[in-house]
Coordinates of C-alpha atoms and ligand atoms in Angstrom, one line a residue:
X1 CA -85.5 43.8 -107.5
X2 CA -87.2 47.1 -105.5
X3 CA -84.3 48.8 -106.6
X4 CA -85.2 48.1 -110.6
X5 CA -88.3 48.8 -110.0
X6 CA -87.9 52.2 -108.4
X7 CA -85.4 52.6 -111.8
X8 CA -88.2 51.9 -113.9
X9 CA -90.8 54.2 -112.3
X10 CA -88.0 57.0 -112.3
X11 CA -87.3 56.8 -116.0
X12 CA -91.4 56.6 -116.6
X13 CA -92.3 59.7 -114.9
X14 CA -89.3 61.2 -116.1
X15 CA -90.5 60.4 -120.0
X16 CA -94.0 61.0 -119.1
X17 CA -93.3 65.0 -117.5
X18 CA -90.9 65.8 -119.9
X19 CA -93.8 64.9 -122.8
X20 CA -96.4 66.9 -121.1
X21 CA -94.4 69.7 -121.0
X22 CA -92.6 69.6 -124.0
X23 CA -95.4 68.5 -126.5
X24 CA -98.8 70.6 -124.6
X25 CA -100.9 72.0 -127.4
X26 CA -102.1 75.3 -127.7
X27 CA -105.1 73.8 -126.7
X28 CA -106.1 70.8 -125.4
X29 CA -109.3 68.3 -126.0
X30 CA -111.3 68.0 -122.9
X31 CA -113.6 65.2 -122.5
X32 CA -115.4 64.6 -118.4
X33 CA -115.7 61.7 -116.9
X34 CA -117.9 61.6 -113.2
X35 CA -119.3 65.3 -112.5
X36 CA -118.6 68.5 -114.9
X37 CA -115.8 69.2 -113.4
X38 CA -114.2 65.9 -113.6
X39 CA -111.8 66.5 -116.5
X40 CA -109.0 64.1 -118.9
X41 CA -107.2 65.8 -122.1
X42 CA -105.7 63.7 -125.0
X43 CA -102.6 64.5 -122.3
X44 CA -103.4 62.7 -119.8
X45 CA -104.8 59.6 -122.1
X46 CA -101.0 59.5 -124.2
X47 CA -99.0 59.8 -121.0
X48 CA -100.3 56.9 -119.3
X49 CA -99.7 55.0 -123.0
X50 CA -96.7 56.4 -122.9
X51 CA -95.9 55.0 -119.0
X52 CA -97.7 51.9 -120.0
X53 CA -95.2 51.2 -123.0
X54 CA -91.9 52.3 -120.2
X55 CA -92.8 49.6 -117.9
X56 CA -93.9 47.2 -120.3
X57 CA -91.0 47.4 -122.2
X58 CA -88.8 47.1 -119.1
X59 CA -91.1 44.5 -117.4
X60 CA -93.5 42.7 -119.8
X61 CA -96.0 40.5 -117.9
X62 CA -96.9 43.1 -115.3
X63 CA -100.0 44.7 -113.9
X64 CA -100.7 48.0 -114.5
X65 CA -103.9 50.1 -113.0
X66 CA -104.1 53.4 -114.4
X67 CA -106.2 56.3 -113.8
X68 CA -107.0 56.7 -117.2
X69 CA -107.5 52.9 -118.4
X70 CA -105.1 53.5 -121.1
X71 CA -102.5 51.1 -119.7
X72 CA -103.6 48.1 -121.8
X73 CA -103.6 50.3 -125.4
X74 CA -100.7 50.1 -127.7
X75 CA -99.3 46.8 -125.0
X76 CA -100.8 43.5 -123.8
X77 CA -103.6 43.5 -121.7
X78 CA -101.5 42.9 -118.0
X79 CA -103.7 45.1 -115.7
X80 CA -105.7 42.1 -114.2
X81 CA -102.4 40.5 -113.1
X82 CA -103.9 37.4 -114.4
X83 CA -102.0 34.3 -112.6
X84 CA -101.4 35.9 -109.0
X85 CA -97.9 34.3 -109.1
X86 CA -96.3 35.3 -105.4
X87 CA -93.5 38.2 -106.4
X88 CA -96.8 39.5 -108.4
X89 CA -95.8 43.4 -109.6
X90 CA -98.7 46.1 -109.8
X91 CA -98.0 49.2 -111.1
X92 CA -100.4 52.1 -109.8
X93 CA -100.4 55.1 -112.2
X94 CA -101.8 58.4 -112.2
X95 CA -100.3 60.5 -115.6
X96 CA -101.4 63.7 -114.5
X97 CA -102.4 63.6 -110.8
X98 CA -103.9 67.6 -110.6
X99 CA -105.4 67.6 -113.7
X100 CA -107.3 70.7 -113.6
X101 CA -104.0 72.4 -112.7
X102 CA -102.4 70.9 -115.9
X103 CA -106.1 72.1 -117.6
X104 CA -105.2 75.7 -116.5
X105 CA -101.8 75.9 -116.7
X106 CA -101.3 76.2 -112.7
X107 CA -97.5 74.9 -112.0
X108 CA -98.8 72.8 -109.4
X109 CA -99.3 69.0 -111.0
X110 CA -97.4 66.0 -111.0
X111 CA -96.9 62.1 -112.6
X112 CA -97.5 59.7 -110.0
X113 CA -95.9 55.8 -110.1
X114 CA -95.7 53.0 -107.5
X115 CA -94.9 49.6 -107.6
X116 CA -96.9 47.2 -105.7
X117 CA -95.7 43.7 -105.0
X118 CA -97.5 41.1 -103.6
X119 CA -100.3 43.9 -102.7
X120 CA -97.9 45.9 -100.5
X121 CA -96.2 49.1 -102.6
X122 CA -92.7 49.1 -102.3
X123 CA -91.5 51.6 -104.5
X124 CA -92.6 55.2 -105.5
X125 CA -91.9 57.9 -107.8
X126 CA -93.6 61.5 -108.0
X127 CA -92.2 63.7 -110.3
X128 CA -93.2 67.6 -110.7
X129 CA -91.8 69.1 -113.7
X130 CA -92.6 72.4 -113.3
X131 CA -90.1 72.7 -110.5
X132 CA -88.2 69.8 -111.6
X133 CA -88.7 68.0 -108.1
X134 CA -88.5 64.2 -108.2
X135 CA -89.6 62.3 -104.9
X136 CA -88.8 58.5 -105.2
X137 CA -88.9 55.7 -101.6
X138 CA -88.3 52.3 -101.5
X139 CA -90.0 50.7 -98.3
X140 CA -87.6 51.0 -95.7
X141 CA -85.0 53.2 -97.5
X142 CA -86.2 56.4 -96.8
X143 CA -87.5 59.2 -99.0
X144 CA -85.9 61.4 -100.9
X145 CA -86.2 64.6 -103.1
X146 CA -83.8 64.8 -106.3
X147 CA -82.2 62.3 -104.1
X148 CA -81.1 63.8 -101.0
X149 CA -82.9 62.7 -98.2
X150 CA -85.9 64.5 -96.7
X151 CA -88.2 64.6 -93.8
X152 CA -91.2 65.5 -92.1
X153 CA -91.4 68.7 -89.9
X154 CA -91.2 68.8 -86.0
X155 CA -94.1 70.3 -85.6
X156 CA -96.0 69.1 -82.5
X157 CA -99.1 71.7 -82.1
X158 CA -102.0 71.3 -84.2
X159 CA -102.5 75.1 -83.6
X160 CA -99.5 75.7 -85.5
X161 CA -99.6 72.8 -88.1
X162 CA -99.9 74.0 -91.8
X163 CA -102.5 71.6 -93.2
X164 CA -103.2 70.5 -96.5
X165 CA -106.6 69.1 -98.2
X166 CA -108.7 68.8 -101.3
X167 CA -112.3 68.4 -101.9
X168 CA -114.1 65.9 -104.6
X169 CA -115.6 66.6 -108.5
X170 CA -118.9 65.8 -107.0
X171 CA -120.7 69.0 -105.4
X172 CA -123.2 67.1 -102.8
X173 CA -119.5 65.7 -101.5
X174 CA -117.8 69.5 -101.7
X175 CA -120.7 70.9 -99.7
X176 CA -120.0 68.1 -96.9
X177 CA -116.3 68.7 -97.3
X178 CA -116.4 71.9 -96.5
X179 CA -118.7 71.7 -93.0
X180 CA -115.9 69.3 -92.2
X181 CA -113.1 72.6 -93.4
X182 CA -115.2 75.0 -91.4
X183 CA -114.4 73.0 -88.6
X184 CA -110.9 72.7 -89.3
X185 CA -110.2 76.1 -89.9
X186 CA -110.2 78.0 -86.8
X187 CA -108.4 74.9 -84.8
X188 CA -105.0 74.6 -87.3
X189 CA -102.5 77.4 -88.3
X190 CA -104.2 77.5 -92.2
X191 CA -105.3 75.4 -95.2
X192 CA -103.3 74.7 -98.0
X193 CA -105.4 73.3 -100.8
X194 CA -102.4 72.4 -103.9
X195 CA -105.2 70.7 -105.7
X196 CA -102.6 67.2 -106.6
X197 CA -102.8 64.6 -103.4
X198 CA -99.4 63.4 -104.4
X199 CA -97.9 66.4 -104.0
X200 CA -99.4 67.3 -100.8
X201 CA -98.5 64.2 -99.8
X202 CA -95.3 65.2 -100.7
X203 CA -95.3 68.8 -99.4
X204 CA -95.5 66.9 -96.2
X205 CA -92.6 64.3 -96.7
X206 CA -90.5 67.4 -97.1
X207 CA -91.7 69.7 -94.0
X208 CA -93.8 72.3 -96.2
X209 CA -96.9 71.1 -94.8
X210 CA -97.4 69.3 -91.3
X211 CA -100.5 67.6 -92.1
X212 CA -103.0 66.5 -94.6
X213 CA -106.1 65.2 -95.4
X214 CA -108.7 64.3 -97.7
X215 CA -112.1 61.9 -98.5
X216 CA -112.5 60.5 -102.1
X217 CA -109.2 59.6 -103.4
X218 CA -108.2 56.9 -105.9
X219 CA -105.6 54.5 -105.2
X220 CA -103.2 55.9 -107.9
X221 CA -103.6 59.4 -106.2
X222 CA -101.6 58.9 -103.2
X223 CA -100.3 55.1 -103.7
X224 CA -96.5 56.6 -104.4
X225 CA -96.6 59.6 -102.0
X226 CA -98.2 57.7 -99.6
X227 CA -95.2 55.7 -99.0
X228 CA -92.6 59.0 -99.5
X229 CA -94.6 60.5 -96.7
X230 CA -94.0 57.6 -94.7
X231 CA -91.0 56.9 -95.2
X232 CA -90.2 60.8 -94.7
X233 CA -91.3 59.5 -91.0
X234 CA -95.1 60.8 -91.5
X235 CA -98.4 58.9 -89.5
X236 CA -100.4 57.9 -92.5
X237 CA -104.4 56.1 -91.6
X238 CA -107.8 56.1 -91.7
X239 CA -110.1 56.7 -89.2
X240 CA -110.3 54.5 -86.1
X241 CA -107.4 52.0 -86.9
X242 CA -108.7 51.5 -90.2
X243 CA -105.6 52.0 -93.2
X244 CA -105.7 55.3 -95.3
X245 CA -107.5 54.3 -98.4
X246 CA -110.3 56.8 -100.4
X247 CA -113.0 57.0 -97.4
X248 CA -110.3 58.9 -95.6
X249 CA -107.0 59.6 -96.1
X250 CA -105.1 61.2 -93.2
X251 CA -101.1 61.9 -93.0
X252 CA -99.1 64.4 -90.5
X253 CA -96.3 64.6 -88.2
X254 CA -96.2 61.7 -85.6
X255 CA -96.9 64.1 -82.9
X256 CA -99.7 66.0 -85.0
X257 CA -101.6 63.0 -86.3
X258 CA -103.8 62.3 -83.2
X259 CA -105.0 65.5 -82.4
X260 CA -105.9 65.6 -86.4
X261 CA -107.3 62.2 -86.1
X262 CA -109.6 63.4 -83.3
X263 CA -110.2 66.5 -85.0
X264 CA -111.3 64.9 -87.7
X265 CA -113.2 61.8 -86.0
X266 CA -115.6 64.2 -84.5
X267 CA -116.1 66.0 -87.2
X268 CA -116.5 62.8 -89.0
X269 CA -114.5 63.6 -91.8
X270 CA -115.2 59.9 -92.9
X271 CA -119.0 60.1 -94.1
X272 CA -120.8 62.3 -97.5
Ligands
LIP301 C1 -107.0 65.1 -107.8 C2 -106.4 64.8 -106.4 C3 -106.7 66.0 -105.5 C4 -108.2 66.2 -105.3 C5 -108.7 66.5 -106.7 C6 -108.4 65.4 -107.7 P1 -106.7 64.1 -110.3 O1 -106.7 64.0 -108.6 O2 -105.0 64.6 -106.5 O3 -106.2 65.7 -104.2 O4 -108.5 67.2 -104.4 O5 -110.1 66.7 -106.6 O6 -109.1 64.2 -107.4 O7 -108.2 64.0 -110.6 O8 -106.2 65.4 -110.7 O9 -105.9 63.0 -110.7

């Protein structure tokens, strides 16, 4: 079953980036949604209807929670996963995770799909078209990119780790952020800020970061590259023992995540 569902989340974001590229308008609507700066585009709206129609197609009946709310628009409602039935399938689906990249034409953006069962995802799919790089894990199979396998750096020195982050749409959080980045700065070898979570997440999976982290994310953000991070064999949390989730999402090599953790803990990367 994990197998068809990784299938179906592979031929999704496959549609869905080959649509965005193929069919961007010379210019595209752009409507906000928390801040300014908070942006969606007709784009992102049609390629969650489009991933919406994929799954349910393939798998009527399921759950879907999508960044953009559109899951439920041309197909039946399924996003509250109404009966709870164990073996229950969630699909978690950002269309355009880096939007503002998309926006600007900044090659640096990807469609994001995982499959959660039962509450627990179990498959993932993050697809980047502008480089053509698909990353796909099952839980417990290992990740891979255009399917051969890939994993995390060795890097064991968080003076030396390359580290990736992002800030918020909301300026009172970006100001916070960054007296959290000043204090990062001068401890790691340098910042990398992609401006998609899935594909940082992903950067790390395949050893081109060695660490990452960032406060504010949605679930549909990092829910598939979470899991190709770990199974790349990357330490994804939270602060303190508590699991990765939007008030802090931290992910490095096993040997770099504590000294981040601390790092981060004292700076306490986990409060606005
Ligand atoms: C983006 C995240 C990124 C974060 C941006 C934005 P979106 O998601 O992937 O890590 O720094 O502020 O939230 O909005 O492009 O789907």
């Amino acid at each position: 079953m994990i197998d068809r569902l990784l299938d179906v989340a592979v031929t999704a974001a496959r549609a869905a980036g080959e649509f965005l590229v193929d069919s961007r308008p010379a210019s595209l609507r752009v409507a906000t949604k928390s801040t300014p700066t908070d942006v969606v585009t007709q784009m992102d709206t049609a390629a969650e209807r489009l991933i919406a129609r994929y799954i349910h197609d393939a798998r009527p009946g399921d759950a879907i929670l999508g960044e953009e709310g559109q899951a439920s628009t041309d197909v039946t409602d399924v996003r509250a996963g109404r009966d709870g039935r164990a073996g229950r399938v969630r699909w978690l689906v950002d269309p355009i995770d880096g939007t503002v990249n998309y926006l600007y034409a900044l090659p640096q953006w990807a469609v994001s799909i995982a499959a959660e069962v039962d509450g627990v995802v179990e498959a993932g799919v993050v697809f980047d078209p502008s480089k053509g790089e698909l990353f796909a894990a099952v839980r417990g199979g290992g990740a891979q990119l255009n399917g051969e396998p890939i994993e995390v750096s060795g890097c064991e020195d968080l003076s030396l780790a390359l580290i990736g982050t992002g800030f918020g749409y909301d300026a009172r959080r970006r100001a916070r952020q960054s007296q959290v980045l000043t204090g990062v700065v001068p401890i790691v070898r340098d910042i990398r800020r992609l401006g998609a979570a899935s594909l940082d997440l992903c950067a790390l999976a395949c050893a081109r970061l060695d660490g990452y982290y960032e406060r504010g994310l949605n679930l549909w953000d990092y829910a598939a590259a979470g899991l190709v991070a770990t199974e790349a064999g990357a330490r994804v949390g939270g602060l303190h023992g508590r699991p990765a989730s939007g008030e802090l999402f931290v992910a490095a090599t096993p040997a770099v995540f504590d000294p981040l953790h601390q790092l981060l803990a004292g700076l306490e990367a986990d409060r606005d």
